[in-house]
Short mmCIF file of C-alpha atoms and ligand atoms in Angstrom, two decimals:
data_model
loop_
_atom_site.label_atom_id
_atom_site.label_comp_id
_atom_site.label_asym_id
_atom_site.label_seq_id
_atom_site.Cartn_x
_atom_site.Cartn_y
_atom_site.Cartn_z
CA MET A 7 -15.98 -20.78 14.65
CA ARG A 8 -16.12 -17.77 16.90
CA ILE A 9 -13.30 -15.30 16.42
CA THR A 10 -12.55 -11.68 17.16
CA VAL A 11 -10.69 -9.25 14.92
CA ILE A 12 -9.07 -6.44 16.86
CA GLY A 13 -8.27 -3.31 14.86
CA THR A 14 -10.67 -2.65 11.98
CA GLY A 15 -8.60 -0.62 9.49
CA TYR A 16 -7.45 -1.64 6.00
CA VAL A 17 -6.56 -5.15 7.18
CA GLY A 18 -8.98 -5.73 10.07
CA ALA A 19 -12.19 -4.47 8.43
CA VAL A 20 -11.55 -6.70 5.42
CA HIS A 21 -10.52 -9.68 7.53
CA ALA A 22 -13.54 -9.37 9.81
CA ALA A 23 -16.03 -9.05 6.94
CA CYS A 24 -14.44 -11.86 4.93
CA MET A 25 -14.22 -14.23 7.89
CA ALA A 26 -17.95 -13.64 8.56
CA ASP A 27 -18.61 -14.18 4.85
CA ILE A 28 -16.99 -17.63 4.93
CA GLY A 29 -19.18 -18.61 7.86
CA HIS A 30 -17.48 -17.61 11.13
CA GLU A 31 -19.11 -15.68 13.97
CA VAL A 32 -16.96 -12.55 14.14
CA LEU A 33 -16.70 -9.74 16.65
CA GLY A 34 -14.81 -6.74 15.20
CA VAL A 35 -13.22 -4.56 17.88
CA ASP A 36 -11.64 -1.13 17.64
CA VAL A 37 -10.78 1.72 20.02
CA ASP A 38 -12.27 4.13 17.48
CA ALA A 39 -15.94 4.25 18.51
CA GLU A 40 -16.93 6.25 15.42
CA ARG A 41 -15.36 3.63 13.18
CA ILE A 42 -17.20 0.87 15.03
CA SER A 43 -20.58 2.65 14.71
CA ALA A 44 -19.97 3.28 11.01
CA LEU A 45 -19.04 -0.35 10.42
CA ALA A 46 -22.11 -1.52 12.34
CA ALA A 47 -24.19 0.71 10.04
CA GLY A 48 -22.58 -0.89 6.97
CA ARG A 49 -20.18 1.96 6.17
CA ALA A 50 -16.70 0.67 5.38
CA PRO A 51 -13.94 2.77 6.98
CA VAL A 52 -11.76 2.56 3.86
CA HIS A 53 -12.23 2.35 0.10
CA GLU A 54 -11.65 -1.23 -1.01
CA PRO A 55 -13.27 -2.74 -4.09
CA GLY A 56 -15.91 -5.25 -2.96
CA LEU A 57 -15.76 -4.35 0.73
CA ASP A 58 -19.11 -2.55 0.89
CA GLU A 59 -20.91 -5.57 -0.54
CA ILE A 60 -19.19 -8.13 1.66
CA LEU A 61 -19.70 -5.96 4.73
CA ALA A 62 -23.42 -5.62 3.99
CA ARG A 63 -23.69 -9.39 3.55
CA ALA A 64 -21.77 -10.09 6.76
CA LEU A 65 -23.97 -7.73 8.80
CA ALA A 66 -27.19 -9.03 7.26
CA SER A 67 -26.18 -12.61 8.10
CA GLY A 68 -25.85 -11.60 11.76
CA ARG A 69 -22.40 -13.21 11.82
CA LEU A 70 -20.52 -9.90 12.09
CA ARG A 71 -20.92 -7.80 15.22
CA LEU A 72 -18.88 -4.80 16.32
CA SER A 73 -17.67 -3.58 19.70
CA THR A 74 -15.15 -1.32 21.38
CA SER A 75 -14.64 -3.67 24.33
CA LEU A 76 -11.72 -6.07 24.70
CA ALA A 77 -13.49 -7.62 27.72
CA GLU A 78 -16.40 -8.46 25.45
CA ALA A 79 -13.93 -9.83 22.91
CA ALA A 80 -12.39 -12.17 25.49
CA ALA A 81 -15.84 -13.29 26.65
CA THR A 82 -17.07 -13.89 23.09
CA ALA A 83 -14.36 -16.08 21.58
CA SER A 84 -11.12 -17.84 22.31
CA THR A 85 -9.34 -16.95 19.06
CA HIS A 86 -8.33 -13.30 18.65
CA PHE A 87 -6.73 -11.80 15.54
CA ILE A 88 -4.68 -8.65 16.12
CA CYS A 89 -4.83 -6.28 13.13
CA VAL A 90 -3.73 -2.96 14.63
CA GLY A 91 -1.17 -0.66 13.03
CA THR A 92 2.61 -0.96 13.45
CA PRO A 93 3.81 2.36 12.02
CA GLN A 94 7.36 3.69 12.05
CA ARG A 95 8.35 5.02 15.47
CA PRO A 96 8.48 8.82 15.57
CA ASP A 97 12.02 8.75 17.02
CA SER A 98 13.65 6.00 14.93
CA LYS A 99 13.23 3.71 11.93
CA ALA A 100 11.99 0.83 14.09
CA ALA A 101 8.37 -0.33 14.27
CA ASP A 102 6.14 1.26 16.87
CA LEU A 103 4.58 -1.66 18.71
CA ARG A 104 2.54 0.34 21.17
CA TYR A 105 -0.81 -0.58 19.57
CA VAL A 106 -0.04 -4.31 19.49
CA ASP A 107 1.16 -4.16 23.09
CA ALA A 108 -1.96 -2.23 24.13
CA VAL A 109 -4.22 -4.91 22.66
CA VAL A 110 -2.36 -7.73 24.40
CA ASP A 111 -2.29 -5.85 27.71
CA GLY A 112 -5.98 -4.97 27.32
CA LEU A 113 -6.96 -8.55 26.58
CA ALA A 114 -4.71 -10.20 29.17
CA PRO A 115 -6.87 -9.80 32.30
CA HIS A 116 -9.92 -11.18 30.48
CA LEU A 117 -8.41 -14.12 28.58
CA ARG A 118 -9.57 -17.61 29.49
CA PRO A 119 -7.05 -20.48 29.54
CA GLY A 120 -6.94 -22.06 26.10
CA SER A 121 -7.27 -18.72 24.32
CA LEU A 122 -5.20 -18.18 21.19
CA VAL A 123 -3.94 -14.69 20.31
CA VAL A 124 -3.05 -14.54 16.60
CA GLY A 125 -1.04 -11.61 15.28
CA LYS A 126 -1.71 -10.46 11.73
CA SER A 127 0.02 -7.10 12.13
CA THR A 128 3.48 -6.85 10.56
CA VAL A 129 6.00 -6.98 13.42
CA PRO A 130 9.74 -7.31 14.05
CA VAL A 131 10.90 -10.89 14.43
CA GLY A 132 10.73 -11.91 18.08
CA THR A 133 7.49 -10.06 18.86
CA ALA A 134 5.36 -13.20 19.21
CA ALA A 135 7.87 -14.73 21.62
CA ARG A 136 7.97 -11.52 23.66
CA LEU A 137 4.18 -11.35 23.86
CA ALA A 138 3.92 -15.05 24.71
CA ALA A 139 6.34 -14.55 27.61
CA ARG A 140 4.22 -11.66 28.84
CA LEU A 141 0.96 -13.63 28.63
CA ALA A 142 2.57 -16.64 30.32
CA VAL A 143 2.76 -14.47 33.45
CA THR A 144 -0.55 -12.59 33.23
CA SER A 145 -2.76 -15.19 31.52
CA PRO A 146 -1.42 -18.72 31.98
CA GLY A 147 -2.71 -21.33 29.56
CA THR A 148 -2.98 -18.92 26.64
CA GLU A 149 -0.94 -19.05 23.45
CA VAL A 150 0.38 -16.66 20.81
CA ALA A 151 0.65 -17.43 17.08
CA TRP A 152 1.58 -15.27 14.11
CA ASN A 153 -0.35 -15.34 10.85
CA PRO A 154 1.14 -12.59 8.67
CA GLU A 155 -1.11 -10.80 6.23
CA PHE A 156 -0.11 -10.46 2.56
CA LEU A 157 -3.13 -8.61 1.17
CA ARG A 158 -2.65 -5.63 -1.14
CA GLU A 159 -4.76 -2.54 -0.82
CA GLY A 160 -7.03 -2.24 -3.81
CA SER A 161 -7.51 -6.01 -3.97
CA ALA A 162 -7.75 -6.75 -0.26
CA VAL A 163 -11.07 -8.63 -0.40
CA GLU A 164 -9.92 -10.83 -3.25
CA ASP A 165 -6.53 -11.42 -1.59
CA THR A 166 -8.26 -12.43 1.66
CA LEU A 167 -10.75 -14.81 0.10
CA ARG A 168 -8.30 -16.24 -2.43
CA PRO A 169 -4.80 -15.71 -1.00
CA ALA A 170 -1.68 -16.87 -2.84
CA ARG A 171 -0.56 -18.63 0.35
CA LEU A 172 -1.26 -18.82 4.07
CA VAL A 173 1.47 -18.78 6.69
CA VAL A 174 1.04 -19.62 10.35
CA GLY A 175 3.74 -19.46 12.99
CA VAL A 176 2.68 -21.67 15.89
CA VAL A 177 4.14 -23.39 18.93
CA SER A 178 1.54 -26.16 19.23
CA ALA A 179 -0.41 -28.56 17.04
CA ARG A 180 -3.57 -27.24 18.67
CA ALA A 181 -2.90 -23.68 17.44
CA GLU A 182 -2.23 -24.99 13.94
CA ALA A 183 -5.49 -26.95 14.04
CA VAL A 184 -7.42 -23.83 15.09
CA LEU A 185 -5.94 -21.82 12.22
CA ARG A 186 -6.55 -24.64 9.73
CA ALA A 187 -10.20 -24.58 10.84
CA VAL A 188 -10.41 -20.78 10.42
CA TYR A 189 -9.08 -21.05 6.87
CA ALA A 190 -10.84 -24.32 5.99
CA PRO A 191 -12.48 -23.00 2.76
CA MET A 192 -9.10 -21.75 1.51
CA LEU A 193 -7.46 -25.07 2.34
CA ARG A 194 -10.22 -26.89 0.47
CA ALA A 195 -9.42 -24.62 -2.49
CA LYS A 196 -5.80 -25.86 -2.26
CA VAL A 197 -4.25 -22.57 -1.15
CA PRO A 198 -0.66 -23.46 -0.09
CA PHE A 199 -0.53 -23.55 3.72
CA PHE A 200 2.82 -23.14 5.48
CA SER A 201 3.02 -24.00 9.16
CA THR A 202 6.20 -22.89 10.85
CA ASP A 203 7.52 -21.34 14.06
CA PRO A 204 6.44 -17.77 14.96
CA ALA A 205 9.87 -16.23 14.26
CA THR A 206 9.96 -17.61 10.72
CA ALA A 207 6.37 -16.47 10.11
CA GLU A 208 7.23 -12.95 11.27
CA LEU A 209 10.35 -12.91 9.13
CA VAL A 210 8.63 -14.28 6.02
CA LYS A 211 6.35 -11.25 6.00
CA VAL A 212 9.04 -8.59 6.11
CA ALA A 213 11.25 -10.58 3.74
CA ALA A 214 8.41 -10.69 1.18
CA ASN A 215 7.89 -6.93 1.40
CA ALA A 216 11.63 -6.32 1.25
CA PHE A 217 11.94 -8.44 -1.88
CA LEU A 218 9.06 -6.67 -3.64
CA ALA A 219 10.44 -3.26 -2.65
CA THR A 220 13.82 -4.36 -4.02
CA LYS A 221 12.29 -5.24 -7.39
CA ILE A 222 10.69 -1.81 -7.62
CA SER A 223 13.84 0.06 -6.61
CA PHE A 224 15.90 -2.08 -8.98
CA ILE A 225 13.78 -1.10 -11.96
CA ASN A 226 13.81 2.53 -10.86
CA ALA A 227 17.61 2.41 -10.61
CA MET A 228 17.61 1.03 -14.16
CA ALA A 229 15.34 3.93 -15.20
CA GLU A 230 17.95 6.35 -13.87
CA VAL A 231 20.64 4.62 -15.94
CA CYS A 232 18.33 4.62 -18.97
CA ASP A 233 17.90 8.38 -18.54
CA ALA A 234 21.67 8.81 -18.44
CA ALA A 235 22.21 6.55 -21.46
CA GLY A 236 19.25 7.56 -23.60
CA ALA A 237 17.77 4.05 -23.33
CA ASP A 238 14.19 2.97 -22.67
CA VAL A 239 13.31 1.40 -19.30
CA THR A 240 9.92 0.25 -20.58
CA VAL A 241 11.57 -2.09 -23.05
CA LEU A 242 14.23 -3.08 -20.53
CA SER A 243 11.54 -4.00 -18.01
CA ALA A 244 9.53 -5.99 -20.56
CA VAL A 245 12.62 -7.96 -21.58
CA LEU A 246 13.64 -8.66 -17.96
CA GLY A 247 10.08 -9.72 -17.14
CA ALA A 248 9.97 -12.16 -20.05
CA ASP A 249 12.60 -14.25 -18.25
CA PRO A 250 10.53 -16.62 -16.08
CA ARG A 251 13.28 -16.54 -13.46
CA ILE A 252 12.66 -12.80 -13.03
CA GLY A 253 8.95 -12.45 -13.86
CA PRO A 254 7.14 -9.32 -15.05
CA LEU A 255 5.42 -8.22 -11.83
CA PHE A 256 6.70 -5.36 -9.68
CA LEU A 257 8.95 -4.09 -12.46
CA GLN A 258 6.83 -1.01 -13.16
CA SER A 259 9.21 1.93 -13.04
CA GLY A 260 8.12 5.41 -12.06
CA LEU A 261 7.57 7.32 -8.88
CA GLY A 262 8.41 4.43 -6.57
CA PHE A 263 6.62 2.76 -3.72
CA GLY A 264 4.71 4.41 -0.93
CA GLY A 265 1.90 3.44 1.37
CA SER A 266 1.75 2.34 4.95
CA CYS A 267 3.82 -0.80 4.44
CA PHE A 268 6.87 -1.05 2.15
CA PRO A 269 8.62 2.11 3.38
CA LYS A 270 8.13 1.48 7.08
CA ASP A 271 8.57 -2.29 6.80
CA ILE A 272 11.99 -2.14 5.13
CA ARG A 273 13.16 0.41 7.71
CA ALA A 274 11.81 -1.65 10.63
CA PHE A 275 13.41 -4.78 9.16
CA ALA A 276 16.80 -3.06 8.96
CA ALA A 277 16.41 -1.71 12.50
CA ARG A 278 15.50 -5.14 13.89
CA ALA A 279 18.31 -6.87 12.00
CA ALA A 280 20.74 -4.36 13.53
CA GLU A 281 19.42 -5.19 17.02
CA LEU A 282 20.06 -8.85 16.23
CA GLY A 283 23.63 -8.12 15.07
CA ALA A 284 22.73 -8.77 11.41
CA ALA A 285 22.84 -5.18 10.14
CA GLU A 286 25.26 -6.06 7.30
CA SER A 287 22.91 -8.75 5.97
CA VAL A 288 20.21 -6.24 5.12
CA ARG A 289 22.32 -3.20 4.31
CA ILE A 290 20.83 -3.32 0.82
CA LEU A 291 17.54 -2.12 2.33
CA HIS A 292 18.99 1.33 3.05
CA GLU A 293 19.90 1.65 -0.62
CA ILE A 294 16.43 0.40 -1.67
CA ASP A 295 14.91 3.15 0.48
CA ARG A 296 17.28 5.81 -0.90
CA ILE A 297 16.60 4.85 -4.53
CA ASN A 298 12.89 4.93 -3.78
CA LEU A 299 12.84 8.36 -2.18
CA ARG A 300 15.08 9.71 -4.96
CA GLN A 301 12.30 9.03 -7.51
CA ARG A 302 10.13 11.62 -5.79
CA GLN A 303 12.93 14.19 -5.98
CA ARG A 304 13.67 13.33 -9.60
CA THR A 305 10.00 13.81 -10.48
CA VAL A 306 9.96 17.23 -8.80
CA ASP A 307 13.19 18.21 -10.59
CA ARG A 308 11.86 17.07 -13.95
CA ALA A 309 8.58 18.94 -13.39
CA ARG A 310 10.50 22.12 -12.57
CA GLU A 311 12.59 21.68 -15.71
CA LEU A 312 9.45 21.29 -17.83
CA LEU A 313 8.19 24.55 -16.35
CA GLY A 314 11.32 26.33 -17.50
CA GLY A 315 13.26 26.16 -14.24
CA THR A 316 10.81 27.40 -11.61
CA PHE A 317 7.51 26.52 -10.01
CA GLU A 318 6.95 30.17 -8.99
CA GLY A 319 3.65 31.44 -10.28
CA ARG A 320 2.98 28.31 -12.34
CA ARG A 321 -0.15 26.23 -12.20
CA VAL A 322 0.29 22.47 -11.85
CA ALA A 323 -2.47 19.89 -12.26
CA VAL A 324 -1.89 16.68 -10.31
CA LEU A 325 -3.65 13.47 -11.33
CA GLY A 326 -3.69 11.15 -8.32
CA ALA A 327 -3.21 11.51 -4.57
CA ALA A 328 -3.53 7.92 -3.32
CA PHE A 329 -0.33 5.89 -2.92
CA LYS A 330 -1.69 3.44 -5.49
CA PRO A 331 -4.85 3.09 -7.58
CA ASP A 332 -8.06 1.53 -6.21
CA SER A 333 -7.25 2.78 -2.73
CA ASP A 334 -8.08 5.93 -0.77
CA ASP A 335 -4.90 5.51 1.32
CA VAL A 336 -2.55 8.52 1.24
CA ARG A 337 -0.14 7.31 3.93
CA ASP A 338 3.36 8.06 2.62
CA SER A 339 1.89 8.67 -0.83
CA PRO A 340 4.59 9.52 -3.41
CA ALA A 341 1.94 11.49 -5.35
CA LEU A 342 1.16 13.76 -2.42
CA ALA A 343 4.86 14.18 -1.62
CA VAL A 344 5.48 15.49 -5.15
CA ALA A 345 2.37 17.71 -5.04
CA GLU A 346 3.51 19.13 -1.71
CA ALA A 347 7.04 19.83 -3.00
CA ALA A 348 5.67 21.68 -6.05
CA TYR A 349 3.45 23.74 -3.76
CA ARG A 350 6.31 24.52 -1.34
CA GLN A 351 8.39 25.71 -4.31
CA GLY A 352 5.76 28.23 -5.36
CA ALA A 353 3.36 26.43 -7.70
CA GLU A 354 -0.39 26.65 -7.47
CA VAL A 355 -1.28 22.96 -7.19
CA LEU A 356 -4.67 21.45 -8.01
CA VAL A 357 -5.16 17.78 -7.20
CA HIS A 358 -7.59 15.19 -8.52
CA ASP A 359 -8.14 11.68 -7.21
CA PRO A 360 -11.12 9.37 -7.71
CA GLN A 361 -11.23 8.24 -4.05
CA ALA A 362 -8.55 9.83 -1.87
CA LEU A 363 -9.49 13.52 -1.84
CA ASP A 364 -10.86 13.57 1.72
CA ASN A 365 -7.84 11.76 3.13
CA ALA A 366 -5.46 13.96 1.14
CA ARG A 367 -7.20 17.15 2.26
CA ALA A 368 -6.95 16.00 5.88
CA VAL A 369 -3.17 15.55 5.76
CA PHE A 370 -2.36 18.41 3.40
CA PRO A 371 -5.07 21.08 3.43
CA GLU A 372 -2.98 23.75 1.67
CA LEU A 373 -3.51 22.19 -1.78
CA THR A 374 -6.63 22.72 -3.87
CA TYR A 375 -8.66 19.55 -4.46
CA ALA A 376 -11.39 18.80 -6.97
CA SER A 377 -13.16 15.74 -8.24
CA ASP A 378 -13.53 17.14 -11.76
CA ILE A 379 -10.50 16.46 -14.00
CA PRO A 380 -11.05 19.30 -16.53
CA LYS A 381 -11.46 21.72 -13.62
CA VAL A 382 -8.16 20.58 -12.08
CA CYS A 383 -6.44 20.94 -15.45
CA GLU A 384 -7.91 24.35 -16.28
CA ASP A 385 -5.11 26.76 -17.30
CA ALA A 386 -2.46 24.31 -16.10
CA ASP A 387 1.11 24.86 -17.24
CA LEU A 388 1.90 21.22 -16.54
CA VAL A 389 -0.08 18.03 -15.87
CA LEU A 390 1.55 15.51 -13.53
CA HIS A 391 0.31 11.91 -13.69
CA LEU A 392 1.25 10.54 -10.26
CA THR A 393 -1.14 7.66 -9.41
CA PRO A 394 -1.99 5.23 -12.20
CA TRP A 395 -5.79 5.03 -11.87
CA GLN A 396 -7.55 3.33 -14.78
CA GLU A 397 -9.66 6.49 -15.15
CA TYR A 398 -6.56 8.42 -16.26
CA ARG A 399 -5.85 5.87 -18.97
CA GLU A 400 -9.30 6.59 -20.37
CA LEU A 401 -8.87 10.38 -20.55
CA ASP A 402 -9.48 12.21 -23.80
CA PRO A 403 -6.18 14.10 -24.36
CA ALA A 404 -7.74 16.28 -27.09
CA ALA A 405 -10.47 17.52 -24.74
CA LEU A 406 -7.92 18.16 -22.01
CA ALA A 407 -5.65 20.06 -24.42
CA GLU A 408 -8.51 22.53 -24.80
CA VAL A 409 -8.54 23.46 -21.10
CA VAL A 410 -4.83 23.57 -20.16
CA ARG A 411 -2.59 26.57 -20.77
CA GLU A 412 0.30 24.37 -21.99
CA PRO A 413 -0.25 20.78 -23.18
CA VAL A 414 2.70 19.29 -21.27
CA LEU A 415 2.37 15.94 -19.48
CA LEU A 416 4.83 14.31 -17.10
CA ASP A 417 3.76 10.67 -16.80
CA ALA A 418 5.70 9.88 -13.64
CA ARG A 419 4.04 6.44 -13.44
CA ASN A 420 5.05 5.40 -16.94
CA SER A 421 1.61 3.96 -17.51
CA LEU A 422 -0.18 6.15 -20.07
CA ASP A 423 -0.05 5.38 -23.78
CA PRO A 424 1.70 8.51 -25.16
CA GLN A 425 0.36 8.03 -28.69
CA PRO A 426 -3.09 9.66 -28.23
CA TRP A 427 -1.46 12.45 -26.20
CA TRP A 428 1.00 13.20 -29.01
CA SER A 429 -1.80 13.08 -31.54
CA ALA A 430 -3.59 15.72 -29.50
CA GLY A 431 -0.51 17.95 -29.50
CA TRP A 432 0.90 17.17 -26.05
CA THR A 433 4.55 17.09 -25.10
CA VAL A 434 5.00 13.91 -23.05
CA ARG A 435 7.88 13.19 -20.66
CA VAL A 436 8.34 9.81 -18.98
CA PRO A 437 11.18 9.01 -16.54
CA GLY A 438 13.52 6.36 -17.89
CA ARG A 439 12.46 6.85 -21.50
CA PRO A 440 14.11 8.94 -24.20
CA LEU A 441 12.45 12.30 -24.74
CA LEU A 442 9.13 11.21 -26.17
CA SER A 443 7.68 13.10 -29.07
CA PRO A 444 5.80 12.04 -32.19
CA LEU A 445 8.84 12.95 -34.25
CA LEU A 446 11.23 10.91 -32.15
CA SER A 447 8.82 8.04 -32.10
CA SER A 448 8.79 7.65 -35.87
CA ASP A 449 12.53 8.43 -36.12
CA ARG A 450 13.47 5.81 -33.58
CA GLY A 451 10.73 3.27 -34.17
CA GLY A 452 9.43 4.24 -30.75
CA GLU A 453 6.00 2.76 -31.31
CA ARG A 454 7.58 -0.66 -31.37
CA CYS A 455 8.44 -0.06 -27.72
CA MET A 456 5.00 0.89 -26.41
P1 LIG B 505 -4.92 0.86 10.03
O1 LIG B 505 -4.23 2.01 10.63
O2 LIG B 505 -5.73 1.04 8.80
O3 LIG B 505 -5.89 0.19 11.11
C1 LIG B 505 -5.52 -0.04 12.43
C2 LIG B 505 -6.78 -0.02 13.28
O4 LIG B 505 -6.43 -0.43 14.61
C3 LIG B 505 -7.42 1.36 13.42
O5 LIG B 505 -8.79 1.29 13.12
C4 LIG B 505 -7.19 1.74 14.89
O6 LIG B 505 -8.20 2.55 15.45
C5 LIG B 505 -7.17 0.37 15.53
N1 LIG B 505 -6.53 0.32 16.86
C6 LIG B 505 -5.43 0.98 17.28
N2 LIG B 505 -5.17 0.65 18.56
C7 LIG B 505 -6.12 -0.23 18.95
C8 LIG B 505 -6.37 -0.93 20.16
N3 LIG B 505 -5.58 -0.79 21.21
N4 LIG B 505 -7.44 -1.74 20.21
C9 LIG B 505 -8.25 -1.90 19.13
N5 LIG B 505 -8.05 -1.26 17.96
C10 LIG B 505 -6.98 -0.44 17.86
O7 LIG B 505 -3.79 -0.25 9.78
P2 LIG B 505 -3.72 -1.32 8.60
O8 LIG B 505 -3.27 -0.67 7.35
O9 LIG B 505 -4.96 -2.12 8.61
O10 LIG B 505 -2.49 -2.22 9.09
C11 LIG B 505 -2.60 -3.06 10.21
C12 LIG B 505 -1.38 -3.95 10.28
O11 LIG B 505 -1.38 -4.86 9.17
C13 LIG B 505 -0.03 -3.24 10.21
O12 LIG B 505 0.89 -3.94 11.00
C14 LIG B 505 0.35 -3.35 8.76
O13 LIG B 505 1.75 -3.27 8.55
C15 LIG B 505 -0.17 -4.72 8.41
N6 LIG B 505 -0.53 -4.92 7.01
C16 LIG B 505 -1.19 -3.93 6.35
C17 LIG B 505 -1.57 -4.14 5.02
C18 LIG B 505 -2.26 -3.05 4.23
O14 LIG B 505 -2.38 -3.21 3.03
N7 LIG B 505 -2.72 -1.97 4.84
C19 LIG B 505 -1.30 -5.37 4.41
C20 LIG B 505 -0.65 -6.36 5.14
C21 LIG B 505 -0.27 -6.13 6.45
C1 LIG B 506 2.12 -4.42 -0.34
C2 LIG B 506 2.33 -5.88 -0.72
O1 LIG B 506 2.13 -6.03 -2.13
C3 LIG B 506 1.36 -6.79 0.03
O2 LIG B 506 1.62 -8.15 -0.28
C4 LIG B 506 1.55 -6.56 1.52
O3 LIG B 506 0.62 -7.34 2.26
C5 LIG B 506 1.35 -5.09 1.84
O4 LIG B 506 2.27 -4.29 1.07
C6 LIG B 506 1.62 -4.81 3.28
O5 LIG B 506 2.41 -5.45 3.90
O6 LIG B 506 0.96 -3.90 3.74
P1 LIG B 506 0.34 -2.54 -0.96
O7 LIG B 506 1.30 -1.62 -0.28
O8 LIG B 506 -1.08 -2.48 -0.60
O9 LIG B 506 0.80 -4.06 -0.73
O10 LIG B 506 0.40 -2.30 -2.54
P2 LIG B 506 1.40 -2.75 -3.71
O11 LIG B 506 0.59 -3.14 -4.87
O12 LIG B 506 2.43 -3.70 -3.26
O13 LIG B 506 2.09 -1.36 -4.07
C7 LIG B 506 2.95 -0.72 -3.15
C8 LIG B 506 3.59 0.50 -3.79
O14 LIG B 506 4.51 0.10 -4.80
C9 LIG B 506 2.59 1.44 -4.46
O15 LIG B 506 2.96 2.77 -4.18
C10 LIG B 506 2.76 1.12 -5.95
O16 LIG B 506 2.44 2.22 -6.77
C11 LIG B 506 4.24 0.79 -6.01
N1 LIG B 506 4.62 -0.10 -7.13
C12 LIG B 506 4.14 -1.36 -7.19
C13 LIG B 506 5.51 0.35 -8.10
O17 LIG B 506 5.98 1.51 -8.05
N2 LIG B 506 5.89 -0.49 -9.09
C14 LIG B 506 5.42 -1.75 -9.18
O18 LIG B 506 5.82 -2.49 -10.13
C15 LIG B 506 4.52 -2.21 -8.21
#
């Protein structure tokens, strides 16, 4: 099939390369000419495991081409996937739809009758209907469908090639048939395929993100109670997760969720529900957001405490800048928010990240960045573990103890094994767990809980 993918960021670059990889002729389109030239030269715009390889393969096959022209897009194919950003509006909590609207308005004069515009961007319910009404006037005979994207950064290629489910919101059997043909290899692999109306498809996406965000904030709320009660959230989470009705995923307590999706999606969902007169139904989302943001503050407070009550004149080593591991994305990164707060309160802050240093430096140039962990930790009064990269799990705490000023670790992601750190003489603090120390561990049978 011939398709276009408009917007080649975290979602679009992966979608375009993967669709070419499964055999489609794909034109990737973006307003960012530099991004388009880089992609055409085989340079992925974002760090995603496996993307470089799949992009190289797609380009070599000749099935992936790149352009900055929506007119060329309309002339090339009759199925167009919209993958542009839908960030939070600067003046409210609602979604900013200007990029989606710009694509539709840019395509409209060029669209041939029979064209299908398929949204993948995450949008407020009712967007597809609004855009369809607009195109009915400017481009009769065209159709709008919504095909929400559920990929996770860090496993975007895998999630695209082997998704847990596919959802299409369509108003005609023809549109469904087109989308079934696009995803034919996935359907052959028995990926569940849900065909519904556009409003339900739009809503499914934000409901899924809201549910996942709720799980994370729930476990973080439990961590707060554990702190107050002297209980251990790690054990609590493991026990909850062992109940198949609850499940173990997305119950990792710590610094909370960030990134370009959960925070803005739950706010946009609440804003849209309010417009629809259903504000009460999703009131919980405000609390989910508040609990989430509180984890950042609690981490800063705990770090200050560990430094004896002030950041002034202290040196803090930060492990992790990306909002999650295996990504270079720092949009609304909890790690960077904590690093920034420590800096604003007087600390000298040195930041390490395996992939996100350039992006972090671009948004927050005041911090010091380095790609060498011992260098970042040199003479540190405190080490903050803020993004759970695998690399940090493999650190040698004894070697690191040699370079820091004080061997004190705040594992704000609750994902390092404290045992080797204790053995190397570190004091380890973890939110939601009783004060961890080798002594306490043996006293309380703490190892049992690891
Ligand atoms: P992004 O910011 O990484 O990429 C958006 C791209 O669109 C950029 O390259 C930008 O230059 C381009 N663009 C903007 N206006 C354009 C226009 N008028 N014409 C052509 N290109 C244009 O965004 P993203 O993270 O890929 O997210 C895209 C959408 O997918 C959002 O709605 C997001 O909520 C949703 N989503 C994202 C993820 C994720 O993990 N990032 C997962 C699922 C869904
Ligand atoms: C999330 C969803 O998982 C995707 O299904 C969805 O497509 C995407 O949002 C989107 O709509 O953009 P993503 O944000 O890439 O994907 O990453 P997640 O793995 O969901 O992590 C999000 C945040 O939650 C990260 O900051 C992560 O550190 C945090 N998290 C995750 C926790 O704090 N605890 C957990 O148990 C899981």
